């Protein structure tokens, strides 16, 4: 198999007496959209946090390009992710939020304008995010993930708060990223309407 892959090798995660993820094995190849489909509490977010090194597996492991996430060199250029789409200061503009993230990760500020256009935020880029609708707030969260022009984009519940048109927009965005060979990401969603043209993993 050519290109980068994300490998979950019998991943399990337990919190005290609660088993959140139970022996999940699968592979996400570069250029392929993968959807986690499951009810609330099924372990989707926990699995993603393990992918990103935010939670340590109880057993099993997650490898990205053959190593753990924390061992990746220039990680934002290989994996872009948003677990909490509302992790920003409400008084900041969409542009300033993304510029701050770009500077922090040694990413060119020019890329900010490209991502704003990609996610339909150009016209509102200088407005305070706190004044956005729930749907547009999701756009800001989603915009941060491909900021480093990574090979993989991982988004947790990207369609929450979006109307049917917004759900279609997210799916089309994933297809576009995959076509450009940057969309081998995991799209977590319990909304079955978001599953078109994806490799599905049930949790």
Short mmCIF file of N, CA, C and O in Angstrom, two decimals, residues 15-67:
data_model
loop_
_atom_site.label_atom_id
_atom_site.label_comp_id
_atom_site.label_asym_id
_atom_site.label_seq_id
_atom_site.Cartn_x
_atom_site.Cartn_y
_atom_site.Cartn_z
N UNK A 15 -11.51 3.85 30.79
CA UNK A 15 -11.48 4.89 31.80
C UNK A 15 -12.05 4.31 33.09
O UNK A 15 -13.25 4.06 33.18
N UNK A 16 -11.17 4.08 34.05
CA UNK A 16 -11.56 3.40 35.29
C UNK A 16 -12.25 2.08 34.94
O UNK A 16 -11.64 1.18 34.39
N UNK A 17 -13.54 1.97 35.21
CA UNK A 17 -14.24 0.71 34.94
C UNK A 17 -15.03 0.72 33.63
O UNK A 17 -15.75 -0.23 33.33
N UNK A 18 -14.90 1.81 32.86
CA UNK A 18 -15.66 1.92 31.62
C UNK A 18 -14.76 1.68 30.42
O UNK A 18 -13.75 2.35 30.22
N UNK A 19 -15.15 0.71 29.59
CA UNK A 19 -14.43 0.42 28.36
C UNK A 19 -15.00 1.29 27.25
O UNK A 19 -16.11 1.06 26.78
N UNK A 20 -14.25 2.31 26.84
CA UNK A 20 -14.74 3.26 25.84
C UNK A 20 -14.51 2.78 24.41
O UNK A 20 -15.33 3.01 23.53
N UNK A 21 -13.37 2.13 24.17
CA UNK A 21 -13.04 1.59 22.86
C UNK A 21 -12.54 0.16 23.08
O UNK A 21 -11.69 -0.08 23.93
N UNK A 22 -13.06 -0.78 22.31
CA UNK A 22 -12.79 -2.19 22.56
C UNK A 22 -12.18 -2.87 21.34
O UNK A 22 -12.88 -3.31 20.43
N UNK A 23 -10.86 -2.94 21.31
CA UNK A 23 -10.16 -3.72 20.29
C UNK A 23 -10.46 -3.35 18.86
O UNK A 23 -10.72 -4.22 18.03
N UNK A 24 -10.41 -2.05 18.54
CA UNK A 24 -10.75 -1.59 17.19
C UNK A 24 -9.55 -1.73 16.26
O UNK A 24 -8.51 -1.12 16.50
N UNK A 25 -9.69 -2.52 15.17
CA UNK A 25 -8.61 -2.59 14.18
C UNK A 25 -9.09 -2.07 12.82
O UNK A 25 -10.08 -2.52 12.28
N UNK A 26 -8.41 -1.08 12.28
CA UNK A 26 -8.68 -0.70 10.89
C UNK A 26 -7.57 0.21 10.38
O UNK A 26 -6.74 0.70 11.15
N UNK A 27 -7.56 0.40 9.08
CA UNK A 27 -6.54 1.21 8.44
C UNK A 27 -7.20 2.30 7.60
O UNK A 27 -8.16 2.04 6.88
N UNK A 28 -6.68 3.51 7.72
CA UNK A 28 -7.15 4.64 6.91
C UNK A 28 -6.06 4.98 5.91
O UNK A 28 -5.02 5.51 6.30
N UNK A 29 -6.25 4.67 4.63
CA UNK A 29 -5.22 5.00 3.64
C UNK A 29 -5.29 6.45 3.21
O UNK A 29 -6.34 7.09 3.27
N UNK A 30 -4.16 6.97 2.80
CA UNK A 30 -4.11 8.33 2.27
C UNK A 30 -5.01 8.44 1.05
O UNK A 30 -5.08 7.54 0.21
N UNK A 31 -5.76 9.53 0.95
CA UNK A 31 -6.63 9.76 -0.19
C UNK A 31 -7.98 9.08 -0.10
O UNK A 31 -8.74 9.08 -1.06
N UNK A 32 -8.32 8.54 1.07
CA UNK A 32 -9.59 7.85 1.25
C UNK A 32 -10.35 8.48 2.41
O UNK A 32 -9.79 8.74 3.48
N UNK A 33 -11.63 8.76 2.24
CA UNK A 33 -12.46 9.32 3.30
C UNK A 33 -13.02 8.17 4.13
O UNK A 33 -13.61 7.23 3.59
N UNK A 34 -12.84 8.24 5.42
CA UNK A 34 -13.32 7.20 6.33
C UNK A 34 -14.28 7.81 7.34
O UNK A 34 -13.97 8.84 7.95
N UNK A 35 -15.45 7.20 7.50
CA UNK A 35 -16.44 7.72 8.43
C UNK A 35 -16.62 6.81 9.62
O UNK A 35 -16.77 5.60 9.47
N UNK A 36 -16.59 7.38 10.82
CA UNK A 36 -16.97 6.68 12.04
C UNK A 36 -18.46 6.88 12.22
O UNK A 36 -18.92 8.01 12.37
N UNK A 37 -19.20 5.81 12.23
CA UNK A 37 -20.64 5.91 12.42
C UNK A 37 -21.00 5.20 13.71
O UNK A 37 -20.70 4.02 13.89
N UNK A 38 -21.66 5.90 14.62
CA UNK A 38 -22.06 5.29 15.87
C UNK A 38 -22.84 6.27 16.72
O UNK A 38 -22.80 7.47 16.50
N UNK A 39 -23.54 5.74 17.69
CA UNK A 39 -24.35 6.59 18.57
C UNK A 39 -23.45 7.35 19.54
O UNK A 39 -22.25 7.08 19.66
N UNK A 40 -24.04 8.33 20.23
CA UNK A 40 -23.29 9.05 21.26
C UNK A 40 -22.78 8.07 22.31
O UNK A 40 -23.51 7.20 22.77
N UNK A 41 -21.51 8.21 22.66
CA UNK A 41 -20.93 7.33 23.66
C UNK A 41 -20.35 6.05 23.09
O UNK A 41 -19.88 5.19 23.84
N UNK A 42 -20.35 5.92 21.76
CA UNK A 42 -19.86 4.69 21.14
C UNK A 42 -18.33 4.61 21.13
O UNK A 42 -17.77 3.55 20.87
N UNK A 43 -17.65 5.72 21.38
CA UNK A 43 -16.19 5.70 21.43
C UNK A 43 -15.50 6.40 20.27
O UNK A 43 -14.28 6.32 20.13
N UNK A 44 -16.27 7.13 19.45
CA UNK A 44 -15.69 7.78 18.27
C UNK A 44 -14.65 8.83 18.68
O UNK A 44 -13.53 8.82 18.18
N UNK A 45 -15.03 9.73 19.56
CA UNK A 45 -14.11 10.79 19.98
C UNK A 45 -12.90 10.22 20.70
O UNK A 45 -11.77 10.66 20.49
N UNK A 46 -13.11 9.23 21.54
CA UNK A 46 -11.99 8.61 22.27
C UNK A 46 -11.00 7.99 21.31
O UNK A 46 -9.78 8.15 21.47
N UNK A 47 -11.49 7.31 20.28
CA UNK A 47 -10.60 6.71 19.28
C UNK A 47 -9.78 7.78 18.58
O UNK A 47 -8.57 7.64 18.34
N UNK A 48 -10.44 8.90 18.25
CA UNK A 48 -9.73 9.99 17.58
C UNK A 48 -8.69 10.63 18.49
O UNK A 48 -7.61 10.99 18.05
N UNK A 49 -9.02 10.79 19.76
CA UNK A 49 -8.07 11.35 20.71
C UNK A 49 -6.85 10.44 20.84
O UNK A 49 -5.73 10.90 21.01
N UNK A 50 -7.07 9.14 20.75
CA UNK A 50 -5.94 8.19 20.78
C UNK A 50 -5.10 8.33 19.50
O UNK A 50 -3.87 8.22 19.55
N UNK A 51 -5.74 8.58 18.37
CA UNK A 51 -5.01 8.79 17.12
C UNK A 51 -4.04 9.95 17.26
O UNK A 51 -2.92 9.93 16.74
N UNK A 52 -4.51 11.00 17.96
CA UNK A 52 -3.74 12.24 18.05
C UNK A 52 -2.84 12.31 19.29
O UNK A 52 -2.21 13.33 19.55
N UNK A 53 -2.78 11.22 20.05
CA UNK A 53 -1.94 11.19 21.23
C UNK A 53 -2.48 11.96 22.41
O UNK A 53 -1.76 12.21 23.38
N UNK A 54 -3.75 12.37 22.33
CA UNK A 54 -4.37 13.10 23.44
C UNK A 54 -4.81 12.16 24.55
O UNK A 54 -4.95 12.57 25.70
N UNK A 55 -5.11 10.92 24.20
CA UNK A 55 -5.35 9.84 25.17
C UNK A 55 -4.39 8.71 24.86
O UNK A 55 -4.15 8.41 23.68
N UNK A 56 -3.85 8.09 25.89
CA UNK A 56 -2.98 6.94 25.68
C UNK A 56 -3.82 5.67 25.69
O UNK A 56 -4.66 5.48 26.58
N UNK A 57 -3.65 4.78 24.71
CA UNK A 57 -4.41 3.54 24.68
C UNK A 57 -4.15 2.69 25.90
O UNK A 57 -3.04 2.67 26.44
N UNK A 58 -5.18 1.97 26.35
CA UNK A 58 -4.98 0.99 27.41
C UNK A 58 -4.27 -0.22 26.84
O UNK A 58 -3.42 -0.83 27.49
N UNK A 59 -4.60 -0.57 25.61
CA UNK A 59 -3.90 -1.61 24.88
C UNK A 59 -4.01 -1.33 23.39
O UNK A 59 -4.85 -0.55 22.96
N UNK A 60 -3.15 -1.97 22.60
CA UNK A 60 -3.11 -1.68 21.19
C UNK A 60 -2.38 -0.36 20.95
O UNK A 60 -1.81 0.24 21.87
N UNK A 61 -2.40 0.10 19.72
CA UNK A 61 -1.71 1.35 19.39
C UNK A 61 -2.25 1.95 18.11
O UNK A 61 -2.98 1.31 17.36
N UNK A 62 -1.89 3.21 17.89
CA UNK A 62 -2.22 3.91 16.66
C UNK A 62 -0.93 4.40 16.03
O UNK A 62 -0.12 5.06 16.70
N UNK A 63 -0.72 4.05 14.77
CA UNK A 63 0.47 4.48 14.06
C UNK A 63 0.07 5.35 12.87
O UNK A 63 -0.85 5.02 12.13
N UNK A 64 0.77 6.46 12.71
CA UNK A 64 0.57 7.35 11.57
C UNK A 64 1.89 7.41 10.82
O UNK A 64 2.90 7.84 11.37
N UNK A 65 1.88 6.92 9.60
CA UNK A 65 3.11 6.83 8.82
C UNK A 65 4.17 6.03 9.58
O UNK A 65 5.35 6.33 9.54
N UNK A 66 3.68 5.01 10.31
CA UNK A 66 4.59 4.09 10.99
C UNK A 66 5.03 4.49 12.38
O UNK A 66 5.75 3.73 13.04
N UNK A 67 4.63 5.68 12.85
CA UNK A 67 5.04 6.12 14.19
C UNK A 67 3.84 6.66 14.95
O UNK A 67 2.79 6.90 14.37
#
